[in-house]
Structures are given as structure tokens and as C-alpha cells.
Short mmCIF file of C-alpha atoms and ligand atoms in Angstrom, two decimals:
data_model
loop_
_atom_site.label_atom_id
_atom_site.label_comp_id
_atom_site.label_asym_id
_atom_site.label_seq_id
_atom_site.Cartn_x
_atom_site.Cartn_y
_atom_site.Cartn_z
CA MET G 74 -1.68 18.74 -21.59
CA LYS G 75 -5.50 18.14 -22.46
CA VAL G 76 -6.11 14.11 -22.61
CA LEU G 77 -9.43 12.85 -24.15
CA GLY G 78 -9.94 9.26 -22.54
CA ILE G 79 -12.53 6.39 -23.64
CA GLU G 80 -14.23 3.96 -21.71
CA SER G 81 -16.13 1.14 -22.99
CA SER G 82 -15.40 -2.28 -21.06
CA CYS G 83 -19.25 -2.96 -20.27
CA ASP G 84 -22.32 -1.48 -20.42
CA GLU G 85 -21.05 2.47 -20.63
CA THR G 86 -19.79 4.27 -23.35
CA ALA G 87 -17.92 7.39 -22.13
CA CYS G 88 -15.75 9.88 -23.03
CA ALA G 89 -13.95 12.72 -21.19
CA ILE G 90 -11.52 15.34 -20.94
CA VAL G 91 -8.99 15.46 -18.38
CA GLU G 92 -6.39 17.98 -17.94
CA ASP G 93 -3.10 17.32 -16.33
CA GLY G 94 -4.42 14.05 -15.12
CA LYS G 95 -6.42 16.37 -12.36
CA THR G 96 -9.29 18.62 -13.74
CA ILE G 97 -12.06 17.37 -15.18
CA LEU G 98 -13.38 19.72 -18.50
CA SER G 99 -16.01 17.46 -19.02
CA ASN G 100 -16.93 13.97 -18.45
CA VAL G 101 -19.62 12.05 -20.34
CA VAL G 102 -21.26 8.54 -19.72
CA ALA G 103 -24.24 7.17 -21.51
CA THR G 104 -25.15 4.16 -19.72
CA GLN G 105 -27.19 1.03 -21.55
CA ILE G 106 -29.07 0.19 -17.98
CA PRO G 107 -32.63 0.48 -19.51
CA PHE G 108 -31.34 -1.94 -22.69
CA HIS G 109 -29.57 -4.81 -20.39
CA LYS G 110 -32.56 -4.46 -17.86
CA ILE G 111 -34.93 -6.45 -19.11
CA TYR G 112 -32.17 -9.58 -19.24
CA LYS G 113 -31.34 -8.80 -15.58
CA GLY G 114 -27.50 -8.50 -16.66
CA VAL G 115 -25.15 -7.27 -19.46
CA VAL G 116 -26.12 -8.94 -22.94
CA PRO G 117 -22.75 -8.84 -24.64
CA GLU G 118 -23.79 -8.34 -27.99
CA ILE G 119 -26.46 -5.76 -27.25
CA ALA G 120 -23.60 -3.99 -25.67
CA SER G 121 -21.06 -3.37 -28.44
CA ARG G 122 -23.80 -2.57 -30.65
CA LYS G 123 -24.95 0.23 -28.36
CA HIS G 124 -21.57 1.65 -27.93
CA ALA G 125 -20.99 1.75 -31.68
CA GLU G 126 -24.11 3.45 -32.01
CA TRP G 127 -23.35 5.83 -29.08
CA ILE G 128 -19.42 6.21 -29.42
CA LEU G 129 -19.22 9.12 -31.92
CA PRO G 130 -22.09 11.04 -30.15
CA VAL G 131 -20.43 10.56 -26.81
CA VAL G 132 -17.19 11.95 -28.01
CA ARG G 133 -18.82 14.66 -29.49
CA GLN G 134 -20.47 15.75 -26.68
CA ALA G 135 -17.57 15.63 -24.22
CA LEU G 136 -15.64 18.02 -26.63
CA LYS G 137 -19.05 20.40 -26.59
CA GLU G 138 -19.07 20.00 -22.93
CA ALA G 139 -15.68 21.00 -22.66
CA ASN G 140 -16.14 23.94 -24.81
CA MET G 141 -13.22 22.41 -27.00
CA THR G 142 -12.32 21.53 -30.89
CA LEU G 143 -10.88 17.89 -32.01
CA ASP G 144 -7.89 20.15 -32.67
CA GLU G 145 -7.27 21.42 -29.21
CA VAL G 146 -7.02 17.71 -27.73
CA ASP G 147 -3.54 16.70 -26.90
CA ALA G 148 -3.37 13.12 -27.18
CA ILE G 149 -5.98 10.33 -26.77
CA ALA G 150 -6.72 7.02 -24.65
CA SER G 151 -8.68 4.04 -25.01
CA THR G 152 -9.15 1.66 -22.33
CA ASN G 153 -8.33 -2.07 -23.42
CA ARG G 154 -8.38 -4.57 -21.34
CA PRO G 155 -10.00 -6.82 -19.39
CA GLY G 156 -13.40 -6.56 -20.19
CA LEU G 157 -16.03 -7.71 -23.15
CA MET G 158 -14.28 -7.73 -25.68
CA GLY G 159 -17.21 -6.59 -28.15
CA SER G 160 -16.97 -4.02 -26.03
CA LEU G 161 -13.50 -2.66 -25.56
CA LEU G 162 -12.99 -3.44 -29.48
CA VAL G 163 -15.44 -0.53 -30.14
CA GLY G 164 -14.27 2.27 -27.33
CA PHE G 165 -9.92 1.29 -27.93
CA THR G 166 -10.74 0.91 -31.79
CA PHE G 167 -12.56 3.86 -32.27
CA GLY G 168 -9.59 6.21 -30.03
CA LYS G 169 -6.89 4.55 -31.95
CA THR G 170 -8.68 5.47 -34.58
CA LEU G 171 -9.21 8.96 -33.81
CA ALA G 172 -5.64 8.98 -32.73
CA TRP G 173 -3.90 7.64 -35.99
CA ALA G 174 -6.39 9.77 -37.98
CA THR G 175 -5.32 13.44 -36.07
CA ASN G 176 -1.66 12.40 -35.74
CA LYS G 177 -1.91 12.59 -32.20
CA PRO G 178 -0.25 10.64 -29.26
CA PHE G 179 -2.13 7.57 -28.29
CA ILE G 180 -2.22 5.30 -24.81
CA ALA G 181 -4.46 1.71 -24.00
CA ILE G 182 -5.17 2.49 -20.71
CA ASN G 183 -5.74 -0.98 -18.05
CA HIS G 184 -9.06 -0.70 -16.64
CA MET G 185 -8.36 -1.37 -13.39
CA LEU G 186 -5.31 0.89 -13.11
CA GLY G 187 -8.18 3.83 -14.06
CA HIS G 188 -10.65 2.39 -11.21
CA LEU G 189 -7.38 3.22 -8.98
CA TYR G 190 -6.68 6.35 -10.07
CA ALA G 191 -10.49 7.52 -9.71
CA ALA G 192 -10.00 8.88 -6.61
CA GLN G 193 -6.46 10.44 -7.29
CA LEU G 194 -8.41 13.12 -9.73
CA GLN G 195 -9.52 14.81 -6.67
CA SER G 196 -6.75 14.60 -4.09
CA ASP G 197 -2.84 13.25 -4.65
CA VAL G 198 -2.11 10.83 -2.75
CA GLU G 199 1.96 9.50 -1.55
CA TYR G 200 3.06 6.27 -2.85
CA PRO G 201 2.81 3.31 -1.21
CA PHE G 202 -0.38 3.00 -0.19
CA LEU G 203 -2.87 0.00 -0.33
CA GLY G 204 -5.64 -0.51 -3.14
CA LEU G 205 -9.26 -1.86 -2.77
CA LEU G 206 -10.81 -2.33 -6.10
CA VAL G 207 -13.98 -3.55 -6.27
CA SER G 208 -15.84 -3.80 -9.59
CA GLY G 209 -18.20 -6.41 -11.46
CA GLY G 210 -15.41 -8.57 -12.55
CA HIS G 211 -12.59 -7.93 -10.18
CA SER G 212 -12.04 -7.66 -6.17
CA ILE G 213 -8.27 -6.50 -5.88
CA ILE G 214 -6.18 -5.97 -2.61
CA CYS G 215 -3.19 -4.80 -3.53
CA LYS G 216 0.20 -2.01 -2.79
CA VAL G 217 0.45 0.21 -4.95
CA ASN G 218 3.84 1.71 -5.50
CA GLY G 219 3.48 4.01 -8.21
CA PHE G 220 0.01 4.49 -10.86
CA ASP G 221 1.26 1.91 -13.05
CA ASP G 222 2.53 -0.81 -10.23
CA LEU G 223 0.60 -2.85 -8.59
CA GLU G 224 1.75 -5.60 -6.11
CA ILE G 225 -1.36 -7.82 -6.08
CA LEU G 226 -1.79 -9.27 -2.41
CA GLY G 227 -4.85 -10.64 -2.74
CA THR G 228 -7.63 -11.26 -5.18
CA THR G 229 -11.06 -13.70 -4.96
CA VAL G 230 -10.75 -17.40 -5.62
CA ASP G 231 -14.07 -17.42 -7.06
CA ASP G 232 -16.37 -14.90 -7.90
CA SER G 233 -15.86 -10.85 -7.43
CA VAL G 234 -17.71 -9.45 -4.83
CA GLY G 235 -19.96 -7.30 -7.48
CA GLU G 236 -20.68 -10.29 -8.94
CA ALA G 237 -22.17 -11.67 -5.94
CA PHE G 238 -24.35 -8.39 -5.34
CA ASP G 239 -25.26 -8.68 -9.43
CA LYS G 240 -26.64 -12.70 -9.11
CA VAL G 241 -28.57 -12.22 -5.45
CA ALA G 242 -30.15 -9.13 -6.45
CA LYS G 243 -30.92 -11.28 -9.87
CA PHE G 244 -31.93 -14.36 -8.08
CA TYR G 245 -34.48 -12.54 -5.88
CA GLY G 246 -35.66 -10.43 -8.55
CA LEU G 247 -34.86 -7.25 -7.21
CA GLY G 248 -33.06 -5.72 -10.42
CA TYR G 249 -30.16 -4.82 -12.16
CA PRO G 250 -27.68 -3.80 -11.54
CA GLY G 251 -27.98 -5.40 -8.35
CA GLY G 252 -25.69 -3.51 -5.95
CA VAL G 253 -27.13 -0.39 -5.90
CA ILE G 254 -30.37 -1.60 -5.16
CA ILE G 255 -29.10 -4.37 -2.47
CA ASP G 256 -27.32 -1.13 -0.66
CA ASN G 257 -30.72 0.52 -0.65
CA LEU G 258 -32.31 -2.15 0.64
CA ALA G 259 -30.06 -3.32 3.35
CA LYS G 260 -30.17 -0.08 4.96
CA LYS G 261 -33.39 -0.35 6.19
CA GLY G 262 -32.89 -4.12 7.25
CA ASP G 263 -30.90 -5.84 9.86
CA PRO G 264 -27.83 -7.23 9.42
CA LYS G 265 -28.06 -9.77 12.57
CA ALA G 266 -30.89 -11.25 10.75
CA ALA G 267 -29.42 -14.00 9.19
CA ARG G 268 -25.85 -15.18 10.22
CA PHE G 269 -24.04 -16.46 6.63
CA PRO G 270 -20.94 -19.15 6.13
CA VAL G 271 -17.45 -16.31 6.43
CA PRO G 272 -15.09 -18.41 4.04
CA LYS G 273 -12.11 -19.62 6.05
CA LEU G 274 -9.25 -19.46 2.79
CA ASP G 275 -5.90 -21.27 4.17
CA GLU G 276 -3.87 -18.35 6.32
CA LYS G 277 -0.45 -19.03 4.13
CA ASP G 278 -1.73 -19.70 0.66
CA HIS G 279 -4.57 -17.40 0.93
CA ARG G 280 -3.95 -14.68 3.56
CA TYR G 281 -5.90 -11.53 1.55
CA ASP G 282 -7.43 -13.85 -1.19
CA VAL G 283 -11.21 -13.54 -0.87
CA SER G 284 -14.47 -15.37 -2.03
CA PHE G 285 -17.88 -14.92 -2.97
CA SER G 286 -19.31 -17.87 -4.19
CA GLY G 287 -19.79 -19.88 -1.26
CA LEU G 288 -21.52 -16.95 0.30
CA LYS G 289 -23.63 -16.34 -3.38
CA THR G 290 -25.05 -20.13 -3.43
CA ALA G 291 -25.71 -19.70 1.04
CA VAL G 292 -28.21 -16.65 0.05
CA ILE G 293 -29.70 -17.85 -3.02
CA HIS G 294 -29.99 -21.60 -1.93
CA GLN G 295 -29.13 -22.12 1.65
CA CYS G 296 -30.88 -18.72 2.95
CA ASP G 297 -33.51 -20.66 5.42
CA MET G 298 -30.44 -22.20 7.11
CA PHE G 299 -29.26 -19.01 8.17
CA TRP G 300 -31.64 -17.43 9.50
CA GLN G 301 -31.54 -16.58 13.02
CA PRO G 302 -34.80 -16.99 15.07
CA GLY G 303 -37.21 -13.85 16.08
CA TYR G 304 -36.00 -12.05 12.76
CA GLU G 305 -39.13 -11.58 9.67
CA HIS G 306 -37.64 -13.61 6.55
CA SER G 307 -38.38 -10.31 5.21
CA THR G 308 -36.28 -8.72 1.64
CA GLU G 309 -34.66 -5.99 3.24
CA ASN G 310 -33.32 -7.99 5.97
CA MET G 311 -31.74 -10.78 3.46
CA CYS G 312 -30.15 -7.88 1.75
CA ALA G 313 -28.81 -6.20 4.78
CA ALA G 314 -26.74 -10.10 5.99
CA PHE G 315 -25.81 -10.58 2.76
CA GLN G 316 -24.33 -7.34 2.31
CA GLU G 317 -23.01 -7.60 5.89
CA THR G 318 -21.02 -10.41 5.30
CA ALA G 319 -19.79 -9.60 2.10
CA ILE G 320 -18.12 -6.24 3.38
CA LYS G 321 -17.11 -7.89 6.50
CA THR G 322 -14.87 -10.34 4.05
CA LEU G 323 -13.53 -7.26 2.11
CA VAL G 324 -12.58 -5.21 4.92
CA GLY G 325 -10.91 -7.94 7.28
CA LYS G 326 -8.72 -8.88 4.58
CA LEU G 327 -8.28 -5.48 3.51
CA LEU G 328 -7.11 -4.96 7.60
CA LYS G 329 -5.09 -7.95 7.49
CA ALA G 330 -2.89 -6.44 4.80
CA ALA G 331 -3.14 -2.78 6.59
CA ASP G 332 -1.59 -4.51 9.28
CA ASP G 333 1.03 -6.34 7.95
CA THR G 334 1.86 -3.87 5.41
CA GLY G 335 2.23 -1.15 7.92
CA LEU G 336 0.46 0.81 5.21
CA LYS G 337 -2.17 3.09 7.07
CA THR G 338 -3.78 5.26 3.14
CA VAL G 339 -6.05 2.84 1.48
CA VAL G 340 -7.23 3.66 -1.97
CA CYS G 341 -10.27 2.67 -2.72
CA GLY G 342 -12.13 2.09 -6.74
CA GLY G 343 -14.60 0.15 -8.28
CA GLY G 344 -18.60 0.20 -9.03
CA VAL G 345 -18.43 -1.59 -5.32
CA ALA G 346 -16.55 1.45 -4.20
CA ALA G 347 -20.19 3.41 -3.88
CA ASN G 348 -21.08 0.58 -1.28
CA SER G 349 -22.36 2.94 1.63
CA ARG G 350 -22.04 -0.13 4.30
CA LEU G 351 -17.79 -0.50 2.90
CA ARG G 352 -17.93 3.49 3.69
CA ALA G 353 -18.96 3.27 7.04
CA MET G 354 -17.21 0.51 7.86
CA LEU G 355 -13.94 1.78 6.55
CA ALA G 356 -14.75 5.41 8.46
CA GLU G 357 -14.93 3.39 11.48
CA ARG G 358 -11.28 2.66 11.52
CA THR G 359 -9.89 6.07 12.46
CA ASP G 360 -6.20 4.01 12.69
CA ILE G 361 -6.69 4.09 8.36
CA ASN G 362 -6.92 7.19 5.93
CA CYS G 363 -9.42 5.61 3.40
CA ILE G 364 -9.39 7.36 0.00
CA PHE G 365 -12.97 6.98 -2.01
CA PRO G 366 -13.84 8.82 -5.24
CA PRO G 367 -16.86 10.44 -5.70
CA LEU G 368 -19.58 8.15 -5.79
CA LYS G 369 -19.91 9.58 -9.85
CA LEU G 370 -16.59 8.34 -10.28
CA CYS G 371 -16.77 5.00 -9.08
CA GLY G 372 -18.63 3.36 -11.86
CA ASP G 373 -17.10 3.49 -15.14
CA ASN G 374 -15.80 6.38 -16.72
CA GLY G 375 -13.99 8.43 -19.19
CA ALA G 376 -12.15 11.06 -16.98
CA MET G 377 -10.21 8.12 -14.85
CA ILE G 378 -8.34 6.79 -17.89
CA ALA G 379 -7.93 10.05 -19.36
CA GLY G 380 -6.32 11.03 -15.99
CA VAL G 381 -4.11 8.26 -15.21
CA ALA G 382 -2.98 7.84 -19.55
CA TYR G 383 -1.77 11.50 -18.34
CA HIS G 384 1.59 9.80 -16.63
CA PHE G 385 2.07 7.38 -18.50
CA LEU G 386 2.45 9.99 -21.71
CA GLN G 387 4.50 12.29 -19.35
CA ARG G 388 6.63 9.36 -19.08
CA GLY G 389 7.18 9.36 -22.49
CA ASP G 390 5.35 5.99 -23.34
CA ARG G 391 3.15 5.82 -26.39
CA SER G 392 0.91 2.85 -27.58
CA ASP G 393 1.51 1.83 -31.21
CA MET G 394 -1.23 0.92 -33.96
CA ASN G 395 -1.02 -3.13 -33.55
CA THR G 396 -2.01 -2.40 -29.49
CA VAL G 397 -4.85 -5.09 -28.80
CA THR G 398 -7.83 -5.51 -26.55
CA CYS G 399 -7.03 -8.45 -24.29
CA ALA G 400 -10.50 -9.54 -22.56
CA ARG G 401 -8.49 -10.64 -19.39
CA ILE G 402 -5.41 -9.70 -17.48
CA PRO G 403 -3.74 -12.79 -16.07
CA GLN G 404 -1.72 -11.02 -13.83
CA PHE G 405 -4.83 -10.14 -12.08
CA LYS G 406 -4.31 -14.04 -10.94
CA ARG G 407 -2.88 -14.48 -7.36
CA GLY G 408 0.80 -15.80 -8.12
CA LEU G 409 2.31 -13.31 -9.99
CA ASP G 410 2.29 -10.48 -8.42
CA GLN G 411 3.79 -8.03 -10.72
CA VAL G 412 1.56 -5.67 -12.56
CA ARG G 413 3.21 -3.61 -14.91
CA HIS G 414 1.44 -1.39 -17.72
CA ASN G 415 1.79 -2.80 -20.98
CA LYS G 416 3.77 -5.93 -19.68
O1 KG4 Z 179 -16.79 -0.65 -12.09
P1 KG4 Z 179 -17.81 -1.18 -12.50
O2 KG4 Z 179 -18.95 0.19 -12.97
O3 KG4 Z 179 -18.06 -1.97 -13.71
C1 KG4 Z 179 -16.46 -3.24 -13.44
O4 KG4 Z 179 -15.86 -2.53 -13.83
O5 KG4 Z 179 -17.08 -4.15 -13.64
O6 KG4 Z 179 -18.83 -2.10 -11.54
C2 KG4 Z 179 -19.67 -2.23 -11.79
C3 KG4 Z 179 -20.50 -3.23 -10.70
C4 KG4 Z 179 -21.60 -4.03 -10.36
O7 KG4 Z 179 -21.42 -5.46 -10.01
C5 KG4 Z 179 -23.06 -3.01 -9.28
O8 KG4 Z 179 -23.79 -4.06 -8.92
C6 KG4 Z 179 -21.59 -2.72 -8.78
O9 KG4 Z 179 -20.35 -2.28 -9.19
N1 KG4 Z 179 -21.63 -1.75 -7.21
C7 KG4 Z 179 -21.74 -1.89 -6.28
C8 KG4 Z 179 -22.89 -0.51 -5.95
N2 KG4 Z 179 -22.94 0.47 -6.80
C9 KG4 Z 179 -22.37 0.00 -8.22
N3 KG4 Z 179 -21.97 -3.00 -5.56
C10 KG4 Z 179 -22.43 -2.53 -3.99
N4 KG4 Z 179 -23.00 -1.19 -3.69
C11 KG4 Z 179 -23.08 -0.12 -4.37
N5 KG4 Z 179 -23.47 0.93 -3.83
ZN1 ZN Z 180 -15.20 -0.63 -14.32
#
């Protein structure tokens, strides 16, 4: 089954064609970074306008690169949540309309299930396992029982990890998007240069939860307070110390979840899964089998959407034409632990 997957939840206009949830026939990602860079962050109005301008050429390009016509596509999938409302609306309405006009099965996809599936495009992973979903909008540690069956164990109580990277980079004028820039600068710095505070969340109510807003404030407004004697006050050192604290926070909670659940396989996904320190820190843990998507599938793309959509379609699921977009997924907050598709 060949599925055409569309992704437009933030600032990438993307479309891919994936066969049987595994083989990527094409994967086109048109990034809007140059348009948002001057504002040091995503401008939602610009993002939706660019999606509207680019969606048709991007879908055409995906068909061309797969050497296929629309007739040869078996089903269409589009991200409908979570994300920027205006951005979601463009790709989702386009996909839904295309499915309606061609009378093909259509399926609405939760963006975070796509991120979780990205690593599984390349390798089969046996359920259950632990998921670490880290992006610009989310920081989720979950138990994964099936492709659409996540038990949220922990999430952020305030900012996401990606947002912390982006805001620190924005404050220090390092560029946009901040994650990869800080990752690269950190390689030239010493993580011991500053000892930033690690949030101590209540063990009972927040055992697997993370927090990044305090770290962000410390790095932006109180950096000097945490600087260690004898270290040069360089941007590289600041980036290394910030990144080390952020990644240690995530890894600490993830390992706690691995110990408590006995699950020793972890699948990572989302833009922050590209982080080199996160990859290195988890690689040191030889007792844990950590599976990352290739770098080009960490960020937003249509292949992860088409890939996971295949499993819904195989199960006989279809989204009707009344399905709408949704900026947030309330279940991703702590306390409501069962996230099943389309509930
Ligand atoms: O998944 P994604 O592309 O979009 C969302 O769904 O949010 O994630 C984007 C986030 C941004 O915050 C970006 O700074 C971060 O992923 N990111 C990174 C790295 N590459 C991208 N963060 C840390 N290290 C990286 N190498
Ligand atoms: Zn994403």
C-alpha cells in the first residue's frame, strides 16, 4: 500500500510517499527557516501563508520523485494535531480535499505518533518499549504498547526542551532554530564551565516529569551566578553547560522510567532527537537499547506521517470528512495517561 503523507504543523511544508509503512519512495521537505530567521522564531501568519503557497508544488514534487501519478497512490494521510492552527489547516485541508476528490481513503494523524514512528521506518521494534518524544513543543516520556497506544509517564511541567534551546539561542542572538546551533557551539565548550540548577520535582507526583523554564531563566538572566571559577565566559562554554544540564535532566528521568518499568528499549523522536549529546549520553548506557531516527527524519517530515498512517489504514481505520485540526492534545498533559488515536 502506497500512502501519501502530508505534514504542515509548524514551519516545514512536507510530503512523502511511503510503501507498506517502511519503504520511503520520496520525502520532500520545504523548510521555511529563511523566512522566520529574521524574526528569530516562527511567525505563525507567515508559516501558514508559505504552506498555502508551497503545498501544491511540494506534493507534486513528492509524486515526481517517487515516479508516480496520483492514481497510483492508495491512501492519503495528513497531520491534524498538535501544532500551529493556521499551519495545520493548510496541509490538513489539502490532504482531506485531495482524498475526497480522488475518492481515496483518508487518515488524520497525530504529529507525535509520527515522530515516534520515524525510527521505526528503518527498524522493527517489538512492543512494549519506552518512547522519548522531544521537540519544539513537547517533552514526553511514555510507555508504548502499540503504534497508537501510549501511556504518558512524564512530560514537562512548563516549557519543552526544544523551546529552551530556541529561547536561549534567541536571547544570546545565536540564530534560529537554536537547537542545532547550540549543539554545534557546545562541542567547542566545556560543560563544567557553569553549574546550572536541575529542577527537583516532587518524586511522587512528578517522578518522570521534567521542567526547563527554571534552567532557561538561569541561563538567560542569572548566568554569572552559576559560573564556575576559572572558566572563560564564552558562548561555547555557556552552550555546553546549558546543553549538558538540559540533556541530563531528560536522560535522568528516562533512566528512572527504564528502571521502574524494566523496559530496556527506548525509541526517540522529534527535532531534539538529533542532539549529539543526547545520542552520546544514551550510547554510554550499554544496558539500554536506544533507537534514534536518522538525522533527516528527526525533524518534521511527511514520511513519518505516511509511515504510521499505514498501520491505521491496515487496521481499517478511516477519518471522515468532518475531522478537524486541533492545536493541542490535552491528553499529553500529566494525569490522563491513555492516548489512543481519534479519541
Ligand atoms: O520536531 P521538530 O522539528 O518540530 C516540532 O514538532 O516542534 O522540533 C524542532 C525543535 C526545535 O526546538 C529545534 O531547536 C530542536 O528541535 N532541535 C534540536 C536539534 N535540532 C533541532 N535541539 C537540540 N539539538 C539539536 N541538534
Ligand atoms: Zn515535530
